[in-house]
Structure formats: structure tokens, C-alpha cells
Coordinates of C-alpha atoms and ligand atoms in Angstrom, one line a residue:
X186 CA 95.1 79.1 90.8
X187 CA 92.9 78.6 87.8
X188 CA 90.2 80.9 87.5
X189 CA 86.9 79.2 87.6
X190 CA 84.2 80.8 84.5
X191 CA 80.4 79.2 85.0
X192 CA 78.7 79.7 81.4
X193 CA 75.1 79.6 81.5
X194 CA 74.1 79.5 78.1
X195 CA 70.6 77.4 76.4
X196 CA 73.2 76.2 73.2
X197 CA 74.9 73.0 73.9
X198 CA 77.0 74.2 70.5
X199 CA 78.1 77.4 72.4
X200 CA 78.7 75.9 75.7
X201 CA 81.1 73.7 73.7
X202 CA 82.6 76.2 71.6
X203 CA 83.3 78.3 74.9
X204 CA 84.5 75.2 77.2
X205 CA 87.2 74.9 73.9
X206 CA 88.4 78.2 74.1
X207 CA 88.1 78.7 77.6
X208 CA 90.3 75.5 78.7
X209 CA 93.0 76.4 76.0
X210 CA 93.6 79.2 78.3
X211 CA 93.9 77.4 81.0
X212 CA 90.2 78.4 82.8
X213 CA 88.2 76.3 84.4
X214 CA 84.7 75.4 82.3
X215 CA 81.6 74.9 84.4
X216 CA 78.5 74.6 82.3
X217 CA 74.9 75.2 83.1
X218 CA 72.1 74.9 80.2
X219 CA 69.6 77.3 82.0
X220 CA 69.3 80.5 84.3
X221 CA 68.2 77.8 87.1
X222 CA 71.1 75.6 87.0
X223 CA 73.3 78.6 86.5
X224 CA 71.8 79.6 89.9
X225 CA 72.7 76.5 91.3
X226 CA 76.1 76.5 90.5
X227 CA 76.6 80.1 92.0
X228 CA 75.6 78.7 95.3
X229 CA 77.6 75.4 95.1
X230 CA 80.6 76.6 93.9
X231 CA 81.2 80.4 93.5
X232 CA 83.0 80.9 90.0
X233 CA 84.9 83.5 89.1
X234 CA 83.0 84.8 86.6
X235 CA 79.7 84.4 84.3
X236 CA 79.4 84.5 81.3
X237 CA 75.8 84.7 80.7
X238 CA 73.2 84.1 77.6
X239 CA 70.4 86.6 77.2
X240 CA 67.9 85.1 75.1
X241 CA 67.0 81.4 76.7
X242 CA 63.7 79.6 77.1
X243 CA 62.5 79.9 80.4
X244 CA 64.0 82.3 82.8
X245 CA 66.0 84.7 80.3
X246 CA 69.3 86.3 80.9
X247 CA 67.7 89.8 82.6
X248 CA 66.0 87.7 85.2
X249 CA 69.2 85.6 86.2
X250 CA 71.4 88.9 86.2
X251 CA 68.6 90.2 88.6
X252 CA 68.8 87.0 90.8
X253 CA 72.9 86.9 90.2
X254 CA 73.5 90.6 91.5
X255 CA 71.3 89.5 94.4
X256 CA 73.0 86.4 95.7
X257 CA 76.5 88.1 95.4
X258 CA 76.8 91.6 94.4
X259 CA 80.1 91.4 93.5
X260 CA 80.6 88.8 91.1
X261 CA 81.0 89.8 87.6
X262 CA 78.8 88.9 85.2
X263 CA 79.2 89.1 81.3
X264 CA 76.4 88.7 78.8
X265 CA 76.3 87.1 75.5
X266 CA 74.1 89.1 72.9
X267 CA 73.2 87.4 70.1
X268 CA 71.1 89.0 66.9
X269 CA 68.6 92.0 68.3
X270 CA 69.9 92.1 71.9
X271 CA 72.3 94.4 71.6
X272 CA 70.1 96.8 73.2
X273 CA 69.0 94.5 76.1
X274 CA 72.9 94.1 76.5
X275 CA 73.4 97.7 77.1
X276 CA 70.3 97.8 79.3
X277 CA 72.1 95.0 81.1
X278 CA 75.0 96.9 82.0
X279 CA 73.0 99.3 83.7
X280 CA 71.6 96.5 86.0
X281 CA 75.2 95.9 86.8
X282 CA 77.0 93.1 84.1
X283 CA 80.4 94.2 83.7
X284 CA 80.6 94.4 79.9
X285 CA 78.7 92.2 77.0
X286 CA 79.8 89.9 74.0
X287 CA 78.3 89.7 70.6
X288 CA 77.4 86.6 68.8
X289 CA 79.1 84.6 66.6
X290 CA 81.9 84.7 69.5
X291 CA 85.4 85.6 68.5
X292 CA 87.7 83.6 70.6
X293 CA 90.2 86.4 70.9
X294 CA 87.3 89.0 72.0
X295 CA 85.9 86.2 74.8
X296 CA 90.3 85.7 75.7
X297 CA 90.7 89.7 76.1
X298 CA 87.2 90.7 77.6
X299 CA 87.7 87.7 80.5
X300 CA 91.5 88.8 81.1
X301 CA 90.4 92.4 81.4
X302 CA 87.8 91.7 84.0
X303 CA 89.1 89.6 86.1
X304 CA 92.2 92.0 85.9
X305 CA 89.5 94.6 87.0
X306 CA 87.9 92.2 89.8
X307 CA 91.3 91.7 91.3
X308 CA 92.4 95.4 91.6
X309 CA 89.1 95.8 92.7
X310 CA 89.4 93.4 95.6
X311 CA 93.0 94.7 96.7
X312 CA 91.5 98.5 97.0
X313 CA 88.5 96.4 99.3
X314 CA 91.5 94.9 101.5
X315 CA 93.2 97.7 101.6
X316 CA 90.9 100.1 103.0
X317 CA 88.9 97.4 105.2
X318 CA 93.0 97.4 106.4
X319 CA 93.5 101.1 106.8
X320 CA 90.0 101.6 108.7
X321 CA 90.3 98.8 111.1
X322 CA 93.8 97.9 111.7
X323 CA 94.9 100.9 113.0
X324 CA 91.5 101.7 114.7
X325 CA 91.8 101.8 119.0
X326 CA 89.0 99.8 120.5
X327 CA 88.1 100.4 123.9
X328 CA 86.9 103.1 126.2
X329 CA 88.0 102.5 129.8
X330 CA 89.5 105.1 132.2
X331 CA 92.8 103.6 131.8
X332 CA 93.0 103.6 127.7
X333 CA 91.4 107.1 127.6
X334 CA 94.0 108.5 129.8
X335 CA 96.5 107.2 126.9
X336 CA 94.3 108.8 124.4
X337 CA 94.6 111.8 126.5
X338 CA 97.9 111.6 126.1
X339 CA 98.1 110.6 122.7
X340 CA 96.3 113.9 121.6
X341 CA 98.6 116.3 123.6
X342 CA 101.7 115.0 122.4
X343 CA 101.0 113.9 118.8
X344 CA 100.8 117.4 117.6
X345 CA 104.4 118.3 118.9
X346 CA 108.0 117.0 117.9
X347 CA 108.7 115.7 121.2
X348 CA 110.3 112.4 121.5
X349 CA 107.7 110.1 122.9
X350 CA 108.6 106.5 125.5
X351 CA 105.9 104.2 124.8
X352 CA 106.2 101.6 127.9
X353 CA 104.2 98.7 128.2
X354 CA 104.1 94.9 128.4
X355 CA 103.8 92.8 125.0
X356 CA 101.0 93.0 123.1
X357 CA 99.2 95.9 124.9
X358 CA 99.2 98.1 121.7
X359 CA 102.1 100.2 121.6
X360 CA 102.7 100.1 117.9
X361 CA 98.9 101.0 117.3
X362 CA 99.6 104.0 119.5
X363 CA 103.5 105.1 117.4
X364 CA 101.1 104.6 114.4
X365 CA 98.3 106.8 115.6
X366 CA 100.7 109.5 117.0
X367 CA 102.2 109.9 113.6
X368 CA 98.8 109.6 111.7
X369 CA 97.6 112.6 114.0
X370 CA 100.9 114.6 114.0
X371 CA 101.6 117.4 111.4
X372 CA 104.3 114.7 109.8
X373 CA 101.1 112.7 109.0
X374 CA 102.3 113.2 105.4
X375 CA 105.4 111.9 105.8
X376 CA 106.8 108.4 106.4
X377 CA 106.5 106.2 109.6
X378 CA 110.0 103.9 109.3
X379 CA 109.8 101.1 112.2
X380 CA 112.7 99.3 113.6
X381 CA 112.4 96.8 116.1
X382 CA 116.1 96.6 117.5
X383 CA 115.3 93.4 119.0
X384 CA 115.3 91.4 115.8
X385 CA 117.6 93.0 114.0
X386 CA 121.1 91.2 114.7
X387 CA 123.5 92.6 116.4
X388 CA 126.3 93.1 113.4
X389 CA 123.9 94.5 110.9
X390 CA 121.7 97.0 113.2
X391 CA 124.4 99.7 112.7
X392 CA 123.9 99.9 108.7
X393 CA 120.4 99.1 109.2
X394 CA 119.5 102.3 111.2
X395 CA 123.0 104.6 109.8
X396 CA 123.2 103.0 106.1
X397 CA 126.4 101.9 104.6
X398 CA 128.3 103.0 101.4
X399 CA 129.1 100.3 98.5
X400 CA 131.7 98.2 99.9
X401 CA 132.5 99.6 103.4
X402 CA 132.1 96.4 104.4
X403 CA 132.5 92.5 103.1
X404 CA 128.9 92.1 102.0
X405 CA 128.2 95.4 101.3
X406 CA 127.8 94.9 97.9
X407 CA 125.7 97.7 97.6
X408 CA 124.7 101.7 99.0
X409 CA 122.4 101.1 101.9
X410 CA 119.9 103.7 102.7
X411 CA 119.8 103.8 107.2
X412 CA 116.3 104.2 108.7
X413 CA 117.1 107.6 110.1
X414 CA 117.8 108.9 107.0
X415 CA 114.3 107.5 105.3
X416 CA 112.4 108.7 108.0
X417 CA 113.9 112.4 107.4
X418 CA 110.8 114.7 108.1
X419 CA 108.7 111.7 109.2
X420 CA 108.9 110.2 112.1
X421 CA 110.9 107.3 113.5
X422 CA 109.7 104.3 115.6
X423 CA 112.4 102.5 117.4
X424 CA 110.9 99.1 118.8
X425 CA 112.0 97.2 121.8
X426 CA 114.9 99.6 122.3
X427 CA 116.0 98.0 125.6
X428 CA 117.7 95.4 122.9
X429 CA 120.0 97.9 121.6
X430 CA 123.8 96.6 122.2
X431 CA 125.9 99.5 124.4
X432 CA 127.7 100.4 121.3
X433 CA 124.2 101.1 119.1
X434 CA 123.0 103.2 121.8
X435 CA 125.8 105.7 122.0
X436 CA 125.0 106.2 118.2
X437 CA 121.7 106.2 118.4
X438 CA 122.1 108.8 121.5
X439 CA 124.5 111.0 119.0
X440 CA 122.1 111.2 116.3
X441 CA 119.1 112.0 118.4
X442 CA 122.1 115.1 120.3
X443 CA 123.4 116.2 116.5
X444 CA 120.2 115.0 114.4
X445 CA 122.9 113.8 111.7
X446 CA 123.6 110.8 110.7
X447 CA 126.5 109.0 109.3
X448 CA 126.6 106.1 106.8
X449 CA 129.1 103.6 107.7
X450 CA 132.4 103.7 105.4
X451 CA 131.5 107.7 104.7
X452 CA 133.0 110.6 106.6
X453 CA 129.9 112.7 105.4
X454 CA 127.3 113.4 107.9
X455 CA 124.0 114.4 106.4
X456 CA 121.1 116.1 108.2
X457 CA 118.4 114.5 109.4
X458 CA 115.0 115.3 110.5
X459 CA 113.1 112.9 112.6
X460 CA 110.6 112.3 115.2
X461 CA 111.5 109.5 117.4
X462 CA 109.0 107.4 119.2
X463 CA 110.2 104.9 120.9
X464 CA 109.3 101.6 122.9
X465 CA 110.1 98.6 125.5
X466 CA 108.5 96.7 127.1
X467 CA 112.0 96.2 129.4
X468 CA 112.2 98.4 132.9
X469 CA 115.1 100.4 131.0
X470 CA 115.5 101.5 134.4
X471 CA 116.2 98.7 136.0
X472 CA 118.6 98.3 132.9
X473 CA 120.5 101.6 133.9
X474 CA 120.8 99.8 136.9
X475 CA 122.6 97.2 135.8
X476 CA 124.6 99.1 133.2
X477 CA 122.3 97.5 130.2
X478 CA 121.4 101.3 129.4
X479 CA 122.3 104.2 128.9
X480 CA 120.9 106.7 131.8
X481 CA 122.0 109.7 128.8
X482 CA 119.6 107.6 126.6
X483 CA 116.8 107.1 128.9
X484 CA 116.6 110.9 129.4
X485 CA 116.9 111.9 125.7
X486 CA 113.8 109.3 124.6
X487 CA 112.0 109.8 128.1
X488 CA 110.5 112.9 127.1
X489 CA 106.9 112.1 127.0
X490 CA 106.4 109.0 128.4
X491 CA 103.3 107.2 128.2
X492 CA 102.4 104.3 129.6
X493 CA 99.8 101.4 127.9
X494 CA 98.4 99.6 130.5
X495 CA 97.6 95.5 130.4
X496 CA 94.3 94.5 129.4
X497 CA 94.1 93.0 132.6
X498 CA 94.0 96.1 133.9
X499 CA 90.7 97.1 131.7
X500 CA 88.8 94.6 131.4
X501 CA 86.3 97.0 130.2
X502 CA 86.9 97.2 126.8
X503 CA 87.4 93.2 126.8
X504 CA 83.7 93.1 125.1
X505 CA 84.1 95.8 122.7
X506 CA 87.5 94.4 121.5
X507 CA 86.3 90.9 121.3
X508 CA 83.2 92.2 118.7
X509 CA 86.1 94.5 116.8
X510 CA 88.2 91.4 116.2
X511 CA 85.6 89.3 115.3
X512 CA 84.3 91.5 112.8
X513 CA 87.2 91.8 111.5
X514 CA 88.0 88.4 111.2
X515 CA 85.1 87.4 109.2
X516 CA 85.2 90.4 107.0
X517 CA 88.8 89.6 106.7
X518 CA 88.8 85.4 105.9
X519 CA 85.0 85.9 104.4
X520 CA 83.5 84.3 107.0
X521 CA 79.9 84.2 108.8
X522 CA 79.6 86.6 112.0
X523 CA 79.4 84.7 114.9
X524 CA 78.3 85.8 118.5
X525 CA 79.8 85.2 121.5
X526 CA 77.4 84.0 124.0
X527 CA 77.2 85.8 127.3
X528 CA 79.6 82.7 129.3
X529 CA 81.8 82.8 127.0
X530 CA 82.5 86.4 127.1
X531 CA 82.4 86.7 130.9
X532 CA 85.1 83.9 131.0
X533 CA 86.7 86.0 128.3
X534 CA 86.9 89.0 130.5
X535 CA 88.3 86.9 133.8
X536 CA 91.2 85.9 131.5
X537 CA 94.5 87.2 132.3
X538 CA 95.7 87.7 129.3
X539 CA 99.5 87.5 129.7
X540 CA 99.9 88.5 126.2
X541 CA 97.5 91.2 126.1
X542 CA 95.3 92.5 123.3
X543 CA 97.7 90.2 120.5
X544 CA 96.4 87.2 122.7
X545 CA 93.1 88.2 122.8
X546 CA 93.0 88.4 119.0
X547 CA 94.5 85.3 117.9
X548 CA 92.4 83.6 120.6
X549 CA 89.4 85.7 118.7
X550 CA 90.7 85.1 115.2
X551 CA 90.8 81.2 116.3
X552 CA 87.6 81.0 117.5
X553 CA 86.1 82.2 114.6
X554 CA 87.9 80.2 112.0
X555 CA 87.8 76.8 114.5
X556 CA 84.1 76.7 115.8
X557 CA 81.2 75.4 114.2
X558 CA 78.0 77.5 114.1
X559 CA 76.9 81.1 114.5
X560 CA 78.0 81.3 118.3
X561 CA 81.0 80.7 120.0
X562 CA 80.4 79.3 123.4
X563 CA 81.8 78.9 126.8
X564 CA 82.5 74.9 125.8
X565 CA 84.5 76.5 122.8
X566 CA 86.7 78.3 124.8
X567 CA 90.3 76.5 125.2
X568 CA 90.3 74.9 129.1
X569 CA 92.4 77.6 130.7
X570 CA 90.3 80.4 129.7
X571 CA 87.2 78.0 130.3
X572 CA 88.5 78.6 133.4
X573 CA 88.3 75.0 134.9
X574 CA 91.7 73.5 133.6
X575 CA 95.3 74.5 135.6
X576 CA 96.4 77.7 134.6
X577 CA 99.0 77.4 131.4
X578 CA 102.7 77.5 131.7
X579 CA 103.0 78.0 128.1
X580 CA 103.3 80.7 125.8
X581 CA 100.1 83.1 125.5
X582 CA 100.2 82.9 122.1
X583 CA 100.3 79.2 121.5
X584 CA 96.8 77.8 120.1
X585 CA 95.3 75.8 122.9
X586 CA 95.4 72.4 123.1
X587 CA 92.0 71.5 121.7
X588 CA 92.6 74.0 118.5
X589 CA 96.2 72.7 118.3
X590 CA 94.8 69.5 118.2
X591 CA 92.1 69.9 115.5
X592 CA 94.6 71.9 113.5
X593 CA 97.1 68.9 113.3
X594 CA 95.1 65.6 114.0
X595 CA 91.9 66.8 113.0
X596 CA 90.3 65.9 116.7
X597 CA 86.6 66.5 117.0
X598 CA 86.8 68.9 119.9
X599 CA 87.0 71.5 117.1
X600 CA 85.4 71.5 113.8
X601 CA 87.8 73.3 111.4
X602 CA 85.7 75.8 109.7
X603 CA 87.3 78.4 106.7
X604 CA 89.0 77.5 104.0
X605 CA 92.1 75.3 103.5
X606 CA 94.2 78.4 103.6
X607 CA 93.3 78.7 106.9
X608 CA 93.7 75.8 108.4
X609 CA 97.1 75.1 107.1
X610 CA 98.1 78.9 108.6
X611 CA 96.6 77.5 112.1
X612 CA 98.5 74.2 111.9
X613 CA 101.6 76.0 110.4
X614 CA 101.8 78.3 113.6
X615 CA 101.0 75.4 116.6
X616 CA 103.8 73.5 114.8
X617 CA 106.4 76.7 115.2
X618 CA 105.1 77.6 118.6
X619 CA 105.8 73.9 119.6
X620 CA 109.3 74.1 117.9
X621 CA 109.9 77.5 119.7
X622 CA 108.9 75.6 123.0
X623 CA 111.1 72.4 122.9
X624 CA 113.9 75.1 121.6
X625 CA 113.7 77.2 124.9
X626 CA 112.5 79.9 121.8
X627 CA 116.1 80.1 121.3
X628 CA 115.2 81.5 116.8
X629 CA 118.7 80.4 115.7
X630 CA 118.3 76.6 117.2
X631 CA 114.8 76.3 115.8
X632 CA 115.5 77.5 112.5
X633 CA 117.9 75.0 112.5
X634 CA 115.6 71.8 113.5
X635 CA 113.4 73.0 111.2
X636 CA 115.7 73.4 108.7
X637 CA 114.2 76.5 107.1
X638 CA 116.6 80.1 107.0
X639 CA 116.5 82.4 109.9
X640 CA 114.9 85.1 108.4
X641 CA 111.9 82.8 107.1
X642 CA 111.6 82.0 110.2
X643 CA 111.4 85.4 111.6
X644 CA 109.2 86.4 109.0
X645 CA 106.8 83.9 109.9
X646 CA 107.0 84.9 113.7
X647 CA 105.6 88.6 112.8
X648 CA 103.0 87.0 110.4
X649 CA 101.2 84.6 113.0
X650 CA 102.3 87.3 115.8
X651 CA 103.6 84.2 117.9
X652 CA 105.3 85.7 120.6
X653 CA 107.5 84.5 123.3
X654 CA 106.1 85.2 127.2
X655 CA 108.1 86.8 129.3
X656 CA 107.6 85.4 132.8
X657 CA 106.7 81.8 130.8
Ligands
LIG1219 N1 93.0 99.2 121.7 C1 93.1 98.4 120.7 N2 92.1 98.3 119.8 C2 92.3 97.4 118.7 N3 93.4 96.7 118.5 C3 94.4 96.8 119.3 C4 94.3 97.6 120.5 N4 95.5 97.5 121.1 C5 96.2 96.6 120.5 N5 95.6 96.2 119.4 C6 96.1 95.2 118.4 O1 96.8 94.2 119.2 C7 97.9 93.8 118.5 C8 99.1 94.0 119.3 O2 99.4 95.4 119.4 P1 100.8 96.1 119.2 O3 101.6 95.3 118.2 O4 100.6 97.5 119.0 O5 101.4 95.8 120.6 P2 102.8 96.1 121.2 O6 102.6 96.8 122.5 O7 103.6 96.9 120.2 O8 103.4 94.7 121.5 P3 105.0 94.2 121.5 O9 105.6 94.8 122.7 O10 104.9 92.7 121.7 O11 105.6 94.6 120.2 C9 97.9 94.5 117.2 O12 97.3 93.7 116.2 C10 97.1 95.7 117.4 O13 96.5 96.2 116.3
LIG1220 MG1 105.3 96.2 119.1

């Protein structure tokens, strides 16, 4: 993407000069001839960067910094010092422009001091996402009886080694609660290695959780590090382990017995020290009873077992979630707050929420990127939460039919709000979810119709957390 540079500079010649250099490079040149129309062009179209005149007739460079820092605090802003404003340049700095240039302009100056900014602006924006990530993502919203008994829970065991058996239905939070275990456990320092055992296919989960030496077998073109052995003095997460095949869980069940691994195609065992968490969303039980599991493996990971309830069983911290996600949505996608009006959050909290606190986000995360205005409303709400359409037999996670529809045919129900980004990720996802649905959700078969690799496709599954319902 080109990177878009508003100059707001009183000399046409200048202007010119700079629109020269600046589209050599490949920039894109917005003008503006005075501090006003500068101001304009802020609001209209936020560029990337200013480069900005000090001395001009009228409102002077100072004043437009001023009114620049005010409208958006973090767009840089570099000013152009001409003869006897050096001085006012350096005073500029201090009112927050990122650096300064000195008349007559040297191309190669403007090239290096625009490449090093923006450089700067971008790192500067990752460390913003990244933090805003950190805090909030792994943040647990809610304060009902049920979730503080898990929090209970959560603060006994996290300080042990114990193995811990997260149980729970999909999307309730069980990977927020491995996560926050190990943040809160004395291997805080150390790594947190996931594997969910469910996607992982069957022929590969052995060198994926054991590694493999260089050509033990055809394809192992190279050494292969196992799971177990990078999560050696860190902790372990083994997801959806009621997927494991019999013959993985009699390995995994020897490494947790010897804590050794082996890689495949070595004789060598090496030491390993892990914590395991573990977690289904199966009744391994019920698997033991059928022979799917290992009773010798239930014992060994049901140590501590803590249970996550549904949301519909705390409908309590519905509100406080619905604000969390929202919040983060808009801080996320840079979009206005909105407030969801007192309807729409009592039909909100009637839900039933099949697919738990994951539904309730995208359905959040939705909302705020489809409706129109500061408020979401009870008329925004897709009809079966509305409450006065026939419950759903689809998946929880498929966009409704009024956002689906707005997403691909543009419908009026929903105005399309956010950027273009957005709207392709919300019409990208109803098409897989519909592909899943005429497939039976079978990954292999839809790949295929949709002629796009496996893996892609799996990939793409974890990014718009589309997930299949259970009893759907
Ligand atoms: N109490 C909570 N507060 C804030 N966010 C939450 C809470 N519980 C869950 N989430 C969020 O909901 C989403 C689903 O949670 P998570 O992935 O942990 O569920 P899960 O139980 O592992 O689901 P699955 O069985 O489908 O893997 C995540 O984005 C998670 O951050
Ligand atoms: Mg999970």
C-alpha cells in the first residue's frame, strides 16, 4: 500500500518540487496551499504523514501543528524550516513534530527522514497492538458465582505442577484459562506450547508432539523439534485430547509416566520437563466407555479437574463481556464505541449461546463492524437472538442471515460500516461457513470445492474462529 504524505506548504514551487520527489518514490502527493486546507485534508482523508511549512501567511505552521496534534495525536508531522526558523523548528519538536527539514530541500534528506518515520510510526503501532493484545486478550471478563468458583480454582492450582483437565463445551474459555494458569504459575517465564490434537492429522501428530530425526521417515527431510520437548520447563497445553488416536495416547501416557521423550527414528530418550494442561470438550468418560480412551489416561491428566461452565449457565457476566468485546473491537478495527441499548442486551442475555463466549464475540465483533450509528439495537440483533424468528439449526458461529446477507449482496438490513478490510473478512467467513454447511463440515471435502489447500483452509477456520456445533 502506498503511503499517503499531505504537504501543506504556502509555495506552489515547493509543493511541486516535493510532489516530484515524493512520487518518484512511489508516495502518494496530496497538496494543500495553507494551514486551513491542510486541516481539511486531515479530516477527509487521514495521510500518513505531514510534512508541514512553518512560515505561511495566515495561520503559520505552530498554529496548524497545535490544531494537527489535536485532531489526531498520533500522526506524525514534519516541519519544513526555511531561513531564521531553525529555532521555531526545534521549538516545534517540543510541541510534538517528529523531526524537521531545512530549506533548500535535499531530495535524499526529504527520501531518508520520510522512510525513517514512517519506519518509526509502524513499530510504533505494532508495540500499540501488541500490548492492547496482551492486556485484553487474555483478560477474564465476568464475575458470577459460577466463573469465580473457576477462578478459585485457577489460583489453587496454578502455583503447583499438577496436571490440570480443563472440561467444558466449545467456546466457554478454556484456552483463556491454560493461558492464565501458566501466566500465574512459577513457569510464567517459560514457554506455553499448544497442541490441539484434533487438527493435527492423524499420521503426523506423533512427530508433531515426539519430533522426528532427518529422514526417519519419507518426508522427513529435516530434524523436527516435538512439542514436549519445546515446552521443557514450561508448560504444555494439549487441546481437544479426546481426538487423540489409541496409539498417540499410549505415548502420550508414557511420556507423562517417564517424563522422556523419544524422537521418532532415534533410540535416544531425552528428559523432559513439562506441565501438562490439558482439555475436551468430549465426555472422555463416556469415551472410556466405549474403548475411545484410555481409563490409564484419564487418571494421569484428571488430576485437577476444573470444569468451565456455559455461558448459559451465567448469564451474569453476559453484560460485562458484551462491553469487554465491544471495546475491544473498536479499539481493535479503529472504530467508534457504540452502546448497546437496554433491549438489545436483555435479548442478548436470553440467548443460548450454543457456542458460548466465541459466539458471543463474533456476534459482538459483528455488530459493531455491521450497524450503522452509535447504538446497536434490539432491531439490529440477527432474528434468532431477536428472539421472534424459529430457533437456528445452523452453526453458532455462522453470521446471521441479515449480516450474511449485507456481507455478500450488500442488502440494506445492514449497513456495512469499517473499512474494506473488514468487510471482505465478514463476507470471506459466511462464504466458508456456508461451504462447511453444504460439506456436512467434512475440512477435507470443502477444501476441495473450494479448491484452496487444506491447511489454508484450516488456517482460516482458527482466524475467523468458525467453529462446527456439536449437537447442530
Ligand atoms: N471470561 C472471558 N472473558 C473474556 N473473554 C473470554 C472469556 N472466556 C472466553 N473468552 C474468549 O472467548 C473465546 C473462546 O475462548 P477459548 O478459545 O478459550 O474457548 P475454548 O473453551 O478453548 O473453546 P474450544 O473448546 O472451542 O477450543 C476466546 O476469544 C476467549 O478469549
Ligand atoms: Mg480451545
Amino acid at each position: 500500500m502506498k503511503h499517503r504524505i499531505l504537504v501543506i506548504d504556502d509555495e506552489a514551487a515547493i509543493r511541486e518540487s516535493l510532489r516530484m520527489i515524493l512520487e518518484y518514490e512511489e508516495y502518494a502527493f496530496v497538496g494543500a496551499s495553507s494551514g486551513q486546507e491542510g486541516l481539511a485534508v486531515v479530516q477527509r482523508d487521514r495521510p500518513d504523514l505531514v510534512l508541514l511549512d512553518i512560515k505561511m501567511p495566515g495561520m503559520d505552521g505552530m498554529e496548524v501543528l497545535r490544531k494537527l496534534r489535536a485532531l489526531d495525536e498520533t500522526l506524525p508531522v514534519v516541519m519544513i524550516s526555511g531561513h531564521g526558523t531553525t529555532s521555531t523548528a526545534v521549538d516545534a519538536i517540543k510541541s510534538g513534530a517528529i523531526d524537521f527539514l531545512d530549506k533548500p530541500l535535499s531530495s535524499e534528506r526529504v527520501i531518508v527522514t520520510l522512510q525513517n518515520v514512517l519506519k518509526q510510526q509502524e513499530l510504533r503501532q505494532e508495540n500499540r497492538e501488541l500490548k492492547l493484545a496482551m492486556e485484553s486478550r487474555y483478560e477474564i471478563v465476568g464475575d458470577s458465582p459460577a466463573l469465580r468458583a473457576v477462578l478459585e480454582a485457577v489460583k489453587r492450582a496454578a502455583p503447583t505442577n499438577a496436571t490440570v483437565m480443563l472440561l467444558g463445551e466449545s467456546g466457554v474459555g478454556k484456552e483463556l484459562v491454560a493461558r492464565t494458569i501458566h501466566r500465574n504459575s512459577p513457569r510464567a517465564g517459560q514457554r506455553f506450547v499448544q497442541v490441539n490434537c484434533a487438527a493435527i492429522p492423524e499420521e503426523l501428530i506423533e512427530s508433531e508432539l515426539f519430533g522426528h530425526e532427518k529422514g526417519s521417515f519419507t518426508g522427513a527431510t529435516e530434524k523436527q523439534i516435538g512439542k514436549f520437548e519445546q515446552a521443557d520447563r514450561g508448560t504444555i497445553f494439549l487441546d481437544e485430547i479426546g481426538d487423540m488416536s489409541p496409539k498417540t495416547q499410549a505415548k502420550v501416557l508414557r511420556v507423562l509416566q517417564e517424563q522422556e521423550v523419544e524422537r521418532l527414528g532415534s533410540a535416544r530418550t531425552i528428559k523432559v520437563d513439562v506441565r501438562v494442561i490439558a482439555a475436551t470438550n468430549k465426555d472422555l468418560e463416556e469415551g472410556i466407555q466405549r474403548g475411545e480412551f484410555r481409563e490409564d489416561l484419564f487418571f494421569r491428566l484428571n488430576v485437577i479437574p476444573i470444569v468451565v461452565p456455559p455461558l448459559r449457565d451465567r448469564r451474569d457476566d453476559i453484560p460485562q463481556l458484551v462491553q469487554h468485546f465491544a471495546r475491544r473491537t473498536s479499539d481493535e478495527h479503529n472504530l467508534k464505541p457504540k452502546r448497546f441499548d437496554a433491549r438489545a442486551m436483555e435479548a442478548l442475555q436470553r440467548y443460548r449461546w450454543r457456542g458460548n463466549i466465541r459466539e458471543l464475540r463474533n456476534t459482538v465483533e459483528r455488530l459493531m463492524i455491521m450497524t450503522s450509528g452509535d447504538m446497536v439495537r434490539v432491531e439490529d440483533l440477527p432474528p434468532d437472538i431477536r428472539g421472534d424468528a424459529p430457533a437456528r439449526t445452523t452453526v453458532p458461529d455462522a453470521p446471521s442471515a441479515a449480516s450474511a446477507g449485507a456481507a455478500t449482496a450488500g442488502s440494506s438490513a445492514a449497513q456495512p460500516g469499517g473499512t474494506l478490510r473488514e468487510f471482505k473478512d465478514a463476507s470471506e467467513r459466511a462464504y466458508l461457513v456456508q461451504k462447511l454447511r453444504e460439506n456436512n463440515w467434512n475440512i477435507s471435502k470443502t477444501a476441495e470445492v473450494i479448491d484452496t489447500p487444506r491447511s489454508n483452509l484450516y488456517k482460516k477456520l482458527e482466524q475467523y474462529g468458525i467453529k462446527q456445533e456439536v449437537d447442530g
